[in-house]
Coordinates of C-alpha atoms in Angstrom, one line a residue:
X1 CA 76.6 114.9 95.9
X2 CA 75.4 112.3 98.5
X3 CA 72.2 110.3 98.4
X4 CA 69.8 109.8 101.1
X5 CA 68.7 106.3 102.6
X6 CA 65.6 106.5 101.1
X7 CA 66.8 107.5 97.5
X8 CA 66.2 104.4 95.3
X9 CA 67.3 104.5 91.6
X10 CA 64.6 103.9 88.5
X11 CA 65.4 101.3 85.6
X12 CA 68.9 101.1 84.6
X13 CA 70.3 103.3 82.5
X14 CA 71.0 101.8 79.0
X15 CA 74.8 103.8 79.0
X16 CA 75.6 101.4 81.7
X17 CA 73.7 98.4 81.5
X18 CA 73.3 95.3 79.0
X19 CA 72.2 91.4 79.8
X20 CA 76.3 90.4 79.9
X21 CA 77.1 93.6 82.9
X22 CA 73.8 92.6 85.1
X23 CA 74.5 90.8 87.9
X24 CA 75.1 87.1 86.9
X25 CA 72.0 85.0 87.3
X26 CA 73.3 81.9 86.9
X27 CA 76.0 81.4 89.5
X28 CA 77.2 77.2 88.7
X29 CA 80.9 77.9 89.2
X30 CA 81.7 75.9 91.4
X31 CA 84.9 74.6 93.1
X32 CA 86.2 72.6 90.6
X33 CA 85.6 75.1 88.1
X34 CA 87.5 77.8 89.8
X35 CA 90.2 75.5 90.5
X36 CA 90.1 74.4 86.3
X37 CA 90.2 78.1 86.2
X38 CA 93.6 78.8 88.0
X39 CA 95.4 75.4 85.9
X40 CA 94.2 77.2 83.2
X41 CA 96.4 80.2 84.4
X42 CA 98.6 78.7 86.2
X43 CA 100.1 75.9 83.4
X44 CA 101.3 78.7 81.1
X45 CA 104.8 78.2 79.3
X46 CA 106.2 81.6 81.3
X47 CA 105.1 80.0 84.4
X48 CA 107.0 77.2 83.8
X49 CA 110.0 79.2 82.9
X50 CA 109.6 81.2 85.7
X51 CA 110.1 78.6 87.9
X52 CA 113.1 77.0 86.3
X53 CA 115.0 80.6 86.0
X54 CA 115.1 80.8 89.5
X55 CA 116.5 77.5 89.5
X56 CA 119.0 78.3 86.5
X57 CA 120.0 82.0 88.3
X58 CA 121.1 80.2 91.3
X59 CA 118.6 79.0 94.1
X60 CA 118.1 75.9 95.4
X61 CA 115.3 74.2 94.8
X62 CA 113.8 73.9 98.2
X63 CA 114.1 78.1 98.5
X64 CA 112.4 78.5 94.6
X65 CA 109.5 76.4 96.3
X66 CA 109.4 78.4 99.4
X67 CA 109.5 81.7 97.8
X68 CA 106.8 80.6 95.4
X69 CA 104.6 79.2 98.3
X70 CA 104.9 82.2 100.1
X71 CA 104.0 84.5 96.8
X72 CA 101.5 82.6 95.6
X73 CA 100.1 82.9 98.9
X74 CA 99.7 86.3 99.2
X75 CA 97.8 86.2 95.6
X76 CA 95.5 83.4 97.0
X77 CA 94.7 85.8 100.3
X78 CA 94.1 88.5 97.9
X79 CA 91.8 86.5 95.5
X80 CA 89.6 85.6 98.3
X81 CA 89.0 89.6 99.1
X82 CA 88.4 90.3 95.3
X83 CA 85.9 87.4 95.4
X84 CA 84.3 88.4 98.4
X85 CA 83.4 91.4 96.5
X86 CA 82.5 89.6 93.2
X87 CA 80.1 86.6 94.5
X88 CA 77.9 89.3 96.4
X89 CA 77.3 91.7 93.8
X90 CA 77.4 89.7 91.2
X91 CA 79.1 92.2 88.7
X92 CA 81.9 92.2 86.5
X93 CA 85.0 94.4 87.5
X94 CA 84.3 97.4 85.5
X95 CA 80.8 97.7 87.5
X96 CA 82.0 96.6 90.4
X97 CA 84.8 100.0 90.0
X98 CA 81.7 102.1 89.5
X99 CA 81.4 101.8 93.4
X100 CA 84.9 103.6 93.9
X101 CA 85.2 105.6 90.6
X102 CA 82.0 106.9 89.6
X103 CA 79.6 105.2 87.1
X104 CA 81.6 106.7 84.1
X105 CA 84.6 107.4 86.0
X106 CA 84.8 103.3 85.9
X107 CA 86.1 103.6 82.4
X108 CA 89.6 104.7 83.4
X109 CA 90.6 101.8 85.4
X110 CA 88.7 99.7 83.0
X111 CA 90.2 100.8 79.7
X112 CA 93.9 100.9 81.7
X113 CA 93.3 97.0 82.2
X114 CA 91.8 96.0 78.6
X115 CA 95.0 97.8 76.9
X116 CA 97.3 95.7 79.1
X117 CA 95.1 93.1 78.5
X118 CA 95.2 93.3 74.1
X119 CA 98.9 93.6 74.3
X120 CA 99.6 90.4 76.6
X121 CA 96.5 88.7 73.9
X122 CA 98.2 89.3 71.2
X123 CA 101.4 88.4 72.5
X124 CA 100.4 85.2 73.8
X125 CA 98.5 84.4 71.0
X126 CA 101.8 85.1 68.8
X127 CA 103.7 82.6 70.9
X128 CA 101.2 79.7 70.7
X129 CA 101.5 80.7 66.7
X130 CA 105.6 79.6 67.3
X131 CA 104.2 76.3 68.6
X132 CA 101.9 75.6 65.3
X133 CA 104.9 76.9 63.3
X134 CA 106.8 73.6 65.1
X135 CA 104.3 71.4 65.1
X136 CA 103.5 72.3 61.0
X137 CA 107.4 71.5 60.3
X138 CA 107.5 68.6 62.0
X139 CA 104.7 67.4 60.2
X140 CA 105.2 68.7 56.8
X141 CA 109.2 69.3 56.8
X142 CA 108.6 70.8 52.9
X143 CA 107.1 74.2 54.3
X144 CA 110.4 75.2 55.8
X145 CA 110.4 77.2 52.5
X146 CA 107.8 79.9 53.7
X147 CA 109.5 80.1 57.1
X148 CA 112.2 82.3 55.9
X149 CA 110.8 85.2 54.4
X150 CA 109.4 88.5 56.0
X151 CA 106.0 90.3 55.5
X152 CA 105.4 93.0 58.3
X153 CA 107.9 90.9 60.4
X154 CA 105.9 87.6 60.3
X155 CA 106.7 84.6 57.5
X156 CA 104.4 83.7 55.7
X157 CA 104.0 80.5 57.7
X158 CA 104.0 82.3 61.0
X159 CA 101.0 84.5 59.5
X160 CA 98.9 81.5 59.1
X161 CA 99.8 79.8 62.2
X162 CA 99.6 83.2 64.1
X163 CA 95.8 83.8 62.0
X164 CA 95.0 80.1 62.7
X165 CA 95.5 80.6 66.9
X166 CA 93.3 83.8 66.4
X167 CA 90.8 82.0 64.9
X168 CA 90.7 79.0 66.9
X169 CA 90.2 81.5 69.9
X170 CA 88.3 83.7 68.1
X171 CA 85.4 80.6 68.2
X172 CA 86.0 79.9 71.9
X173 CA 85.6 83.4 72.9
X174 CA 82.0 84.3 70.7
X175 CA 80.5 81.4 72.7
X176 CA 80.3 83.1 75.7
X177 CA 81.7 82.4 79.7
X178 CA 79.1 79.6 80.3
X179 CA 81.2 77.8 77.0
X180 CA 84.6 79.3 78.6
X181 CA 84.1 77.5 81.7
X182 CA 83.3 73.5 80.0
X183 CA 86.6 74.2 77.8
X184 CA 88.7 75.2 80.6
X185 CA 87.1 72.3 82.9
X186 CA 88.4 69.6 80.9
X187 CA 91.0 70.8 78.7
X188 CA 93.0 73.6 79.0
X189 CA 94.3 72.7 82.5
X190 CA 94.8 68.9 82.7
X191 CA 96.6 68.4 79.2
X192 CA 99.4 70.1 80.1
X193 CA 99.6 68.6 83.8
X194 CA 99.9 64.9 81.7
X195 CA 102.8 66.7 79.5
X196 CA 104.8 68.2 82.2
X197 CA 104.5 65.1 84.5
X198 CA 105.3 62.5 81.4
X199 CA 108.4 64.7 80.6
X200 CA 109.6 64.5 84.5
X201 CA 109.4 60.6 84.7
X202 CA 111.1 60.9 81.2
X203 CA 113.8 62.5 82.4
X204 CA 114.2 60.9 86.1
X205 CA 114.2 57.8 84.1
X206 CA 117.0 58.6 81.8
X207 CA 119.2 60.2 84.1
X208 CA 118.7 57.3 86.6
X209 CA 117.8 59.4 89.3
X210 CA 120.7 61.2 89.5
X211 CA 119.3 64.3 90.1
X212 CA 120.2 67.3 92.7
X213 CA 117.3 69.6 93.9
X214 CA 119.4 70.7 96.9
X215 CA 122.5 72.7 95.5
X216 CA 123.2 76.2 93.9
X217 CA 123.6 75.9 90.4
X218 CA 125.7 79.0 90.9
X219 CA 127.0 78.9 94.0
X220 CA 124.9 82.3 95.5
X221 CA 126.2 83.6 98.4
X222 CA 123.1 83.2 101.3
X223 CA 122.7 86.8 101.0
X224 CA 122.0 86.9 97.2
X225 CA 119.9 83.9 97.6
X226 CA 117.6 85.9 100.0
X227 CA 117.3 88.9 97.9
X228 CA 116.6 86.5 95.3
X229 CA 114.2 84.9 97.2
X230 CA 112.5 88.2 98.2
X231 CA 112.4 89.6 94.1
X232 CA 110.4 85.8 93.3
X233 CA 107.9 86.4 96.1
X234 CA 107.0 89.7 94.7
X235 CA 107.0 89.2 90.8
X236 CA 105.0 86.1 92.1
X237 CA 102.2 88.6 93.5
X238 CA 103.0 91.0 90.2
X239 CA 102.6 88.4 87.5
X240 CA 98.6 88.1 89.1
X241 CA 97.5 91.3 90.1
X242 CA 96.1 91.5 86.2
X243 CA 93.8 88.8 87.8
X244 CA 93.5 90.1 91.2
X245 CA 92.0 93.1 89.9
X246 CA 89.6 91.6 87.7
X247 CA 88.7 88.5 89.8
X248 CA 85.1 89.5 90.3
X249 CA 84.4 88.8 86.5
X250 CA 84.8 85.1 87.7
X251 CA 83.6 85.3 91.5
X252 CA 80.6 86.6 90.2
X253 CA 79.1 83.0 88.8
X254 CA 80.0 81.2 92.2
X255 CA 76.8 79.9 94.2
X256 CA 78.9 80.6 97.8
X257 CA 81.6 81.7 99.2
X258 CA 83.2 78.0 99.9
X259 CA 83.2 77.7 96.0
X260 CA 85.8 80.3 95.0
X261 CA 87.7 79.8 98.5
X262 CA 88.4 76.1 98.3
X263 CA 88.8 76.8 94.4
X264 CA 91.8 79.2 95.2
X265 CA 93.1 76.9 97.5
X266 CA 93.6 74.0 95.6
X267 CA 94.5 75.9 92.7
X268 CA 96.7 78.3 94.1
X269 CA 98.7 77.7 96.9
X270 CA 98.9 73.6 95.9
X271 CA 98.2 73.7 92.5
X272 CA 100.9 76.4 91.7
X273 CA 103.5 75.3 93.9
X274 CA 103.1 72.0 92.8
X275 CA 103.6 72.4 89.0
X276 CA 106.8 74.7 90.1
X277 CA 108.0 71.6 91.5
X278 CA 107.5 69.5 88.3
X279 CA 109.2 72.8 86.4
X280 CA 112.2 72.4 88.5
X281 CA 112.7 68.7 88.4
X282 CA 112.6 69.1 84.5
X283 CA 115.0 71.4 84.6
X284 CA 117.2 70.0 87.0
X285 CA 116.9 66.7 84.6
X286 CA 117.5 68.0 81.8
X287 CA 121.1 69.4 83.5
X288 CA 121.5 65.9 83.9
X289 CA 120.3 64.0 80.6
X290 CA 121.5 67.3 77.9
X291 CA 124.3 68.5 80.3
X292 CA 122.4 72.0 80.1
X293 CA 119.8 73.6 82.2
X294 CA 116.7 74.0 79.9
X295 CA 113.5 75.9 81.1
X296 CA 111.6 76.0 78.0
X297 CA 109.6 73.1 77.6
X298 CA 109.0 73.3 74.0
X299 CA 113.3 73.1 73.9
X300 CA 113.1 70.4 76.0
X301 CA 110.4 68.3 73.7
X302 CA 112.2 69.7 71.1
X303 CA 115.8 68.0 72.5
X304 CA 114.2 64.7 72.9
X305 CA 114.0 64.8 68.8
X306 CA 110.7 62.1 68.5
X307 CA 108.2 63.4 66.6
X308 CA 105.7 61.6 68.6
X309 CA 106.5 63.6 71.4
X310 CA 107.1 66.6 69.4
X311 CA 103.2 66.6 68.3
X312 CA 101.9 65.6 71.3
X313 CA 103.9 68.4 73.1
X314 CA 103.3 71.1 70.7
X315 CA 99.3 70.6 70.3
X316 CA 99.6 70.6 74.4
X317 CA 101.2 73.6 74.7
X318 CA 99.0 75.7 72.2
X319 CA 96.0 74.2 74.1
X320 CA 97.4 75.3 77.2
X321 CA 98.1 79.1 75.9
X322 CA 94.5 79.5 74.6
X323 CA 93.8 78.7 78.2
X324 CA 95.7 81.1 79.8
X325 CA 94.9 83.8 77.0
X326 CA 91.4 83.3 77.5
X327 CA 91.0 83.5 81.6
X328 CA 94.0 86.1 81.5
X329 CA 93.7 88.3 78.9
X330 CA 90.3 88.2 77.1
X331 CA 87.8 88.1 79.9
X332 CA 88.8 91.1 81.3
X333 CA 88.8 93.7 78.2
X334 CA 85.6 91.8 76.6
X335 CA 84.0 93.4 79.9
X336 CA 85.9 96.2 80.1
X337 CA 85.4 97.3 76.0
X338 CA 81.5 96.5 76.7
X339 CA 81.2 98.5 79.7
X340 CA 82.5 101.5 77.3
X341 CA 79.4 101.5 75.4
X342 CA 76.8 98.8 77.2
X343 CA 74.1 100.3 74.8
X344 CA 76.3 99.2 71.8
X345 CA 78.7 96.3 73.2
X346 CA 78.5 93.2 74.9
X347 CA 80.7 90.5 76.0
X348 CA 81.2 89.1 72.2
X349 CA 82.0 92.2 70.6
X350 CA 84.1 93.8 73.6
X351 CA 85.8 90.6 72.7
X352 CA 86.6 91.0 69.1
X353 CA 87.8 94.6 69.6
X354 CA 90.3 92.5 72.0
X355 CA 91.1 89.9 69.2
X356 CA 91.4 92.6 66.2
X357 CA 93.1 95.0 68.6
X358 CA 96.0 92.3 69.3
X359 CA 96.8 91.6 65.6
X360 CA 97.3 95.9 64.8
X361 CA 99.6 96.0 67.5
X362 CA 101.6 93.1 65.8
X363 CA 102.9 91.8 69.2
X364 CA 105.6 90.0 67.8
X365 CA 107.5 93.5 67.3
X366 CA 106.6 94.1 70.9
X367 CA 107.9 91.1 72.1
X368 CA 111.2 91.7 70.3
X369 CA 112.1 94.7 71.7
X370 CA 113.6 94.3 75.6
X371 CA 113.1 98.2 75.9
X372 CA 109.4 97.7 75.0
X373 CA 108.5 94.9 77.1
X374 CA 110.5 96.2 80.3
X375 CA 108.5 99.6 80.0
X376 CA 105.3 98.1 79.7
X377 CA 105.9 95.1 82.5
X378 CA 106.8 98.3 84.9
X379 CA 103.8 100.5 84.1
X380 CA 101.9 97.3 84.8
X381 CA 102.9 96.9 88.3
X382 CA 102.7 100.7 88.3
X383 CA 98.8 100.9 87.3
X384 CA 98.0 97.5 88.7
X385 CA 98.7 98.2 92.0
X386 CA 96.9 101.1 92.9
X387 CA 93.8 100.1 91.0
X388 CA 93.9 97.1 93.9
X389 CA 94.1 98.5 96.3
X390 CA 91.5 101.7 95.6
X391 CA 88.9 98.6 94.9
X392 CA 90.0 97.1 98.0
X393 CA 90.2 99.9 100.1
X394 CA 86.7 101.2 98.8
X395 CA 85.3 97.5 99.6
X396 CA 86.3 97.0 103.0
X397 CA 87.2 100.1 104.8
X398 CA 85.3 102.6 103.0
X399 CA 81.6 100.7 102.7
X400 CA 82.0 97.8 104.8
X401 CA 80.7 95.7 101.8
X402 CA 77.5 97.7 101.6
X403 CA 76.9 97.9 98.3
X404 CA 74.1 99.3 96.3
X405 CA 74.3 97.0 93.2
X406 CA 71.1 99.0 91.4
X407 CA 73.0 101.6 92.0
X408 CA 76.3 101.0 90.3
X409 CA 73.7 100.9 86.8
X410 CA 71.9 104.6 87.2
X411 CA 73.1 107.6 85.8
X412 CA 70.9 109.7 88.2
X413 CA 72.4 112.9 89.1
X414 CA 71.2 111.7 92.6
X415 CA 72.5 108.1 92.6
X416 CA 74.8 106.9 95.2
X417 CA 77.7 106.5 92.8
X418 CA 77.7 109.7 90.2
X419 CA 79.5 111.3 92.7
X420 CA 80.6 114.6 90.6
X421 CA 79.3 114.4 86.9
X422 CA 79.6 110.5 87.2
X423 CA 83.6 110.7 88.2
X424 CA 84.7 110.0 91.8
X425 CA 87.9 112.8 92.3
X426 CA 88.7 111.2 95.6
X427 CA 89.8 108.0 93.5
X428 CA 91.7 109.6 90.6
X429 CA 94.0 111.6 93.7
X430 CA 94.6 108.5 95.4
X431 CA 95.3 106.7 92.1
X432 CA 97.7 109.9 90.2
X433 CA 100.5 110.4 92.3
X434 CA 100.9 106.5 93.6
X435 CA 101.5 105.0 90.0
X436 CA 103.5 108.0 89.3
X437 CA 105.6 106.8 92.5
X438 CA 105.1 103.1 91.2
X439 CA 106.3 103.8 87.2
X440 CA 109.1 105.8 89.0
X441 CA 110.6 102.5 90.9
X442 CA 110.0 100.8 88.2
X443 CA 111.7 102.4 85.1
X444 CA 114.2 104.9 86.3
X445 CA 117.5 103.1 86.3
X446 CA 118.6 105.0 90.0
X447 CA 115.7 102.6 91.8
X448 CA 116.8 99.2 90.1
X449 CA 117.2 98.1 93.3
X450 CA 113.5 98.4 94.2
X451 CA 111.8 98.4 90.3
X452 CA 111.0 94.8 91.3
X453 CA 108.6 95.9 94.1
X454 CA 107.7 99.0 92.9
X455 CA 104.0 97.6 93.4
X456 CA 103.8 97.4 96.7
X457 CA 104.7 101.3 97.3
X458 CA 102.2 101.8 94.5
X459 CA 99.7 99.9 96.5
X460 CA 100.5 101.2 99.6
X461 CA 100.6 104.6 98.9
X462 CA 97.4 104.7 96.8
X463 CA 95.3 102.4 99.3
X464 CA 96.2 105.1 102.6
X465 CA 95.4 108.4 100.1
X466 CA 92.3 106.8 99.3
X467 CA 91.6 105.7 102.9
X468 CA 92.6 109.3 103.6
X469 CA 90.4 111.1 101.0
X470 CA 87.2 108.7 101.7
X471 CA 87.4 109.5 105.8
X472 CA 83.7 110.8 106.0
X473 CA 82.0 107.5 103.9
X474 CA 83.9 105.6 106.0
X475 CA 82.2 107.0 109.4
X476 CA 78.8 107.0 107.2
X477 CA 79.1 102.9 106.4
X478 CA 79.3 102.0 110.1
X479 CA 81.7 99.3 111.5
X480 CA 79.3 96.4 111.9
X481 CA 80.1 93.1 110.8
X482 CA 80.8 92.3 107.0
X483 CA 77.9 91.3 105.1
X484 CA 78.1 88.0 103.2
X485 CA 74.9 86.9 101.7
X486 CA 74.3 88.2 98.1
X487 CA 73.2 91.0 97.4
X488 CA 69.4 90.7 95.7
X489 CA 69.2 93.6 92.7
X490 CA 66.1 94.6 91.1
X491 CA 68.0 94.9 87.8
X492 CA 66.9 92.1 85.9
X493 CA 66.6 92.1 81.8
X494 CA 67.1 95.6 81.3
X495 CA 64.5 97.3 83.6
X496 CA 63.4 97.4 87.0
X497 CA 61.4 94.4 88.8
X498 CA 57.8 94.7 88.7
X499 CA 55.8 96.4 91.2
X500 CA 56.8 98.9 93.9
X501 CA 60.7 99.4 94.6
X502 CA 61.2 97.2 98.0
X503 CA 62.7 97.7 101.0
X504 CA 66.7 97.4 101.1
X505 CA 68.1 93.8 102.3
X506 CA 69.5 93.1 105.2
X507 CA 72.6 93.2 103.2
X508 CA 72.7 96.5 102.2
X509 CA 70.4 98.3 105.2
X510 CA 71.6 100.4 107.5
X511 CA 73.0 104.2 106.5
X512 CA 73.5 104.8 102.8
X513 CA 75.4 101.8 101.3
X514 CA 77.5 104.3 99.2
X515 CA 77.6 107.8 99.8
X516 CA 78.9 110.5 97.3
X517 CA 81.1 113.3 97.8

């Protein structure tokens, strides 16, 4: 069902609209915030290790820099689109999907992110818990008693450091994004930054310098080091395509487009790469001071046996993975639960379904098992992928950024996005048979050879069937130049402005910003 120009949409519906899914109408993100926002991400203990793997497995350390750069790269020119998309409409990702998959249709790539979202919570709540359970022993040596017993596969010290790190987040997370963002500004980011650098002069200093960032630990043959190279560049891109797809939910509060751009830059491309740098000159220290490559850096603090640095380490590190835990795995589902039922849910409580959610799967057991974690990293490339490229697709090619933001909130039979019964079909057979293709690559042992870029076919395939499918809206949006101002909604406060519906902007004028099927 398509909508005419003139159609405009009443009040918005209360099944898809509450104060914390409007558009955002305070937008004071700005650059330094968005770059606090990717340290926050970025500084995360598998991060660090990721780095110093690639190091460990074999490259040298100029190539595990290069192959980085180049990944991280890629993320940053993808980030950009996704908060192209974001700081115009001003909506979260699960209303921004309503554009692509119908205003209930939404809910499927919604819900497909928040469960991949609870399980990566919990589990990265479960491994700060580790870090309290050091940090308590080092302290208080006596406890080691309740460390060795078992209840639902948790001690009974690892229950109260694992309920204590829910907790503590647990108050971070029912203050809101406004709260989210002053924590993450001066905290979560920078703390870990002073750790990682003090251990690097530590261990440059104790080894005298005699330290080699140019050789194969291994010896790789120059082939294997450039299929190596390759498989970092695209778990690089993997690893944030959870972000990717749910950027807007942090685009949305930027004032202008040079906020989130020079944001990303800095911390991206520069602020990733460099921290991989500091990761690898640990590690390549620590081959030199221990006589073993290490690329935890809780074992490393650990090693250096002072409890000093064992305390100062620890508390940095379980600062550093309520950062990451927040910006990478509770934003998203806290939107994604409250755009289930708007009428019922908000922002807070979408976020304590997250937080209870992640203690009943008891993470720890999915951690344990390889088999469980490698099926669930590949149906996350698998799903990922084709959900960004159908947003992307739908953004760029399909509407030429003309979007009708009142829109994405009415449940009128006649509204630009209810497409058929409020599901888009054109998205769910572009989105089917590429992360069938994608969870194909990725978990049938035949294709090991290309599970690690399993979602890039997913992405590929799902962004040209969608491209495909949507051929007549893309003749209907025109080719004229990309919008970039804002887009001004009426939707403020639960119901419509005042007065008579105006005119469209400039931004979204022309033929039907969004037309049906």
């Amino acid at each position: 069902m398509s909508t005419s120009p003139q159609h405009r949409p009443g009040p918005p519906d209360p099944r898809l609209f509450n104060e914390d899914l409007a558009p955002a109408a305070q937008r004071n993100w700005g650059t330094y915030s968005v770059f606090a926002l990717w340290m926050s991400d970025t500084h995360a203990i598998s991060n660090y290790a990721f780095a110093a793997s690639l190091f460990v497995l074999g490259l040298p350390a100029w190539e595990v820099f290069a192959a980085l750069l180049a990944g991280i790269t890629i993320v940053y020119w993808l980030m950009n689109r996704m908060g192209h998309a974001g700081h115009r409409t001003g909506v979260p990702y699960p209303v921004l999907a309503r554009a692509s998959w119908g205003v209930y249709g939404a809910n499927i790539p919604a819900l497909l992110r928040a469960v991949m979202a609870v399980a990566w919570y919990g589990i990265q709540t479960w491994l700060a818990s580790t870090a309290v359970v050091l940090l308590t022993l080092q302290v208080a040596p006596g406890l080691d008693a309740y460390n060795h017993n078992s209840v639902l596969g948790l001690s009974t010290l690892g229950w109260i450091a694992f309920m204590v790190m829910w907790g503590l987040q647990a108050v971070l997370l029912t203050r809101g994004m406004e709260f989210i963002r002053k924590v993450q500004d001066f905290a979560t980011g920078p703390v870990v930054w002073l750790v990682v650098l003090a251990l690097a002069v530590y261990l440059v200093v104790e080894s005298h310098g005699d330290i080699s960032l140019t050789r194969s630990l291994t010896g790789l043959s120059g082939t294997a080091q450039l299929r190596q190279s390759l498989i970092a560049v695209s778990l690089t891109v993997a690893t944030f395509l959870t972000l990717v797809l749910n950027y807007a939910d942090f685009a949305r509060f930027t004032p202008d487009h040079r906020s989130y751009r020079r944001g990303n830059l800095i911390g991206l491309p520069v602020n990733f790469t460099a921290f991989a740098v500091v990761a690898v000159l640990v590690t390549a220290g620590t081959i030199a001071v221990f006589g073993e490559a290490i690329y935890d850096p809780v074992k490393v603090i650990q090693k250096i046996d002072n409890p000093v640095v064992t305390v100062i380490g620890a508390l940095a590190f379980i600062v550093a993975t309520i950062g990451i835990n927040v910006v990478a795995n509770f934003v998203s589902p806290a939107y994604d639960f409250a755009n289930l039922l708007p009428k019922y849910l908000d922002f807070k409580r979408g976020g304590m379904i997250t937080a209870v959610l992640a203690v009943l799967v008891m993470p720890w057991k999915l951690y344990s098992s390889a088999l469980v974690i490698q099926y669930f990293l590949g149906a996350l490339g698998a799903f990922l992928g084709p959900l960004v490229a159908i947003l992307l697709v739908d953004y760029y090619l399909v509407r030429r950024g003309r979007i009708d933001v009142d829109a994405l909130f009415s449940a009128d039979a006649a509204g630009a996005y209810f497409y058929r019964r409020g599901y888009n079909p054109k998205a769910v057979l572009a989105f089917l048979p590429a992360a069938a293709v994608a969870a194909s690559l990725a978990l049938v042992p035949a294709f090991d050879a290309l599970a690690p870029f399993s979602w890039i076919f997913g992405m590929a395939l799902s962004g040209l069937l969608y491209a495909l499918v949507s051929g007549r809206g893309r003749a209907a949006a025109g080719v004229g130049p990309m919008p970039q101002d804002i887009i001004p909604p009426q939707v403020r406060g639960g119901v419509a402005a005042e007065g008579e519906q105006p005119e469209r902007s400039g931004a979204i004028a022309g033929p039907a910003a969004a037309q049906g099927s």
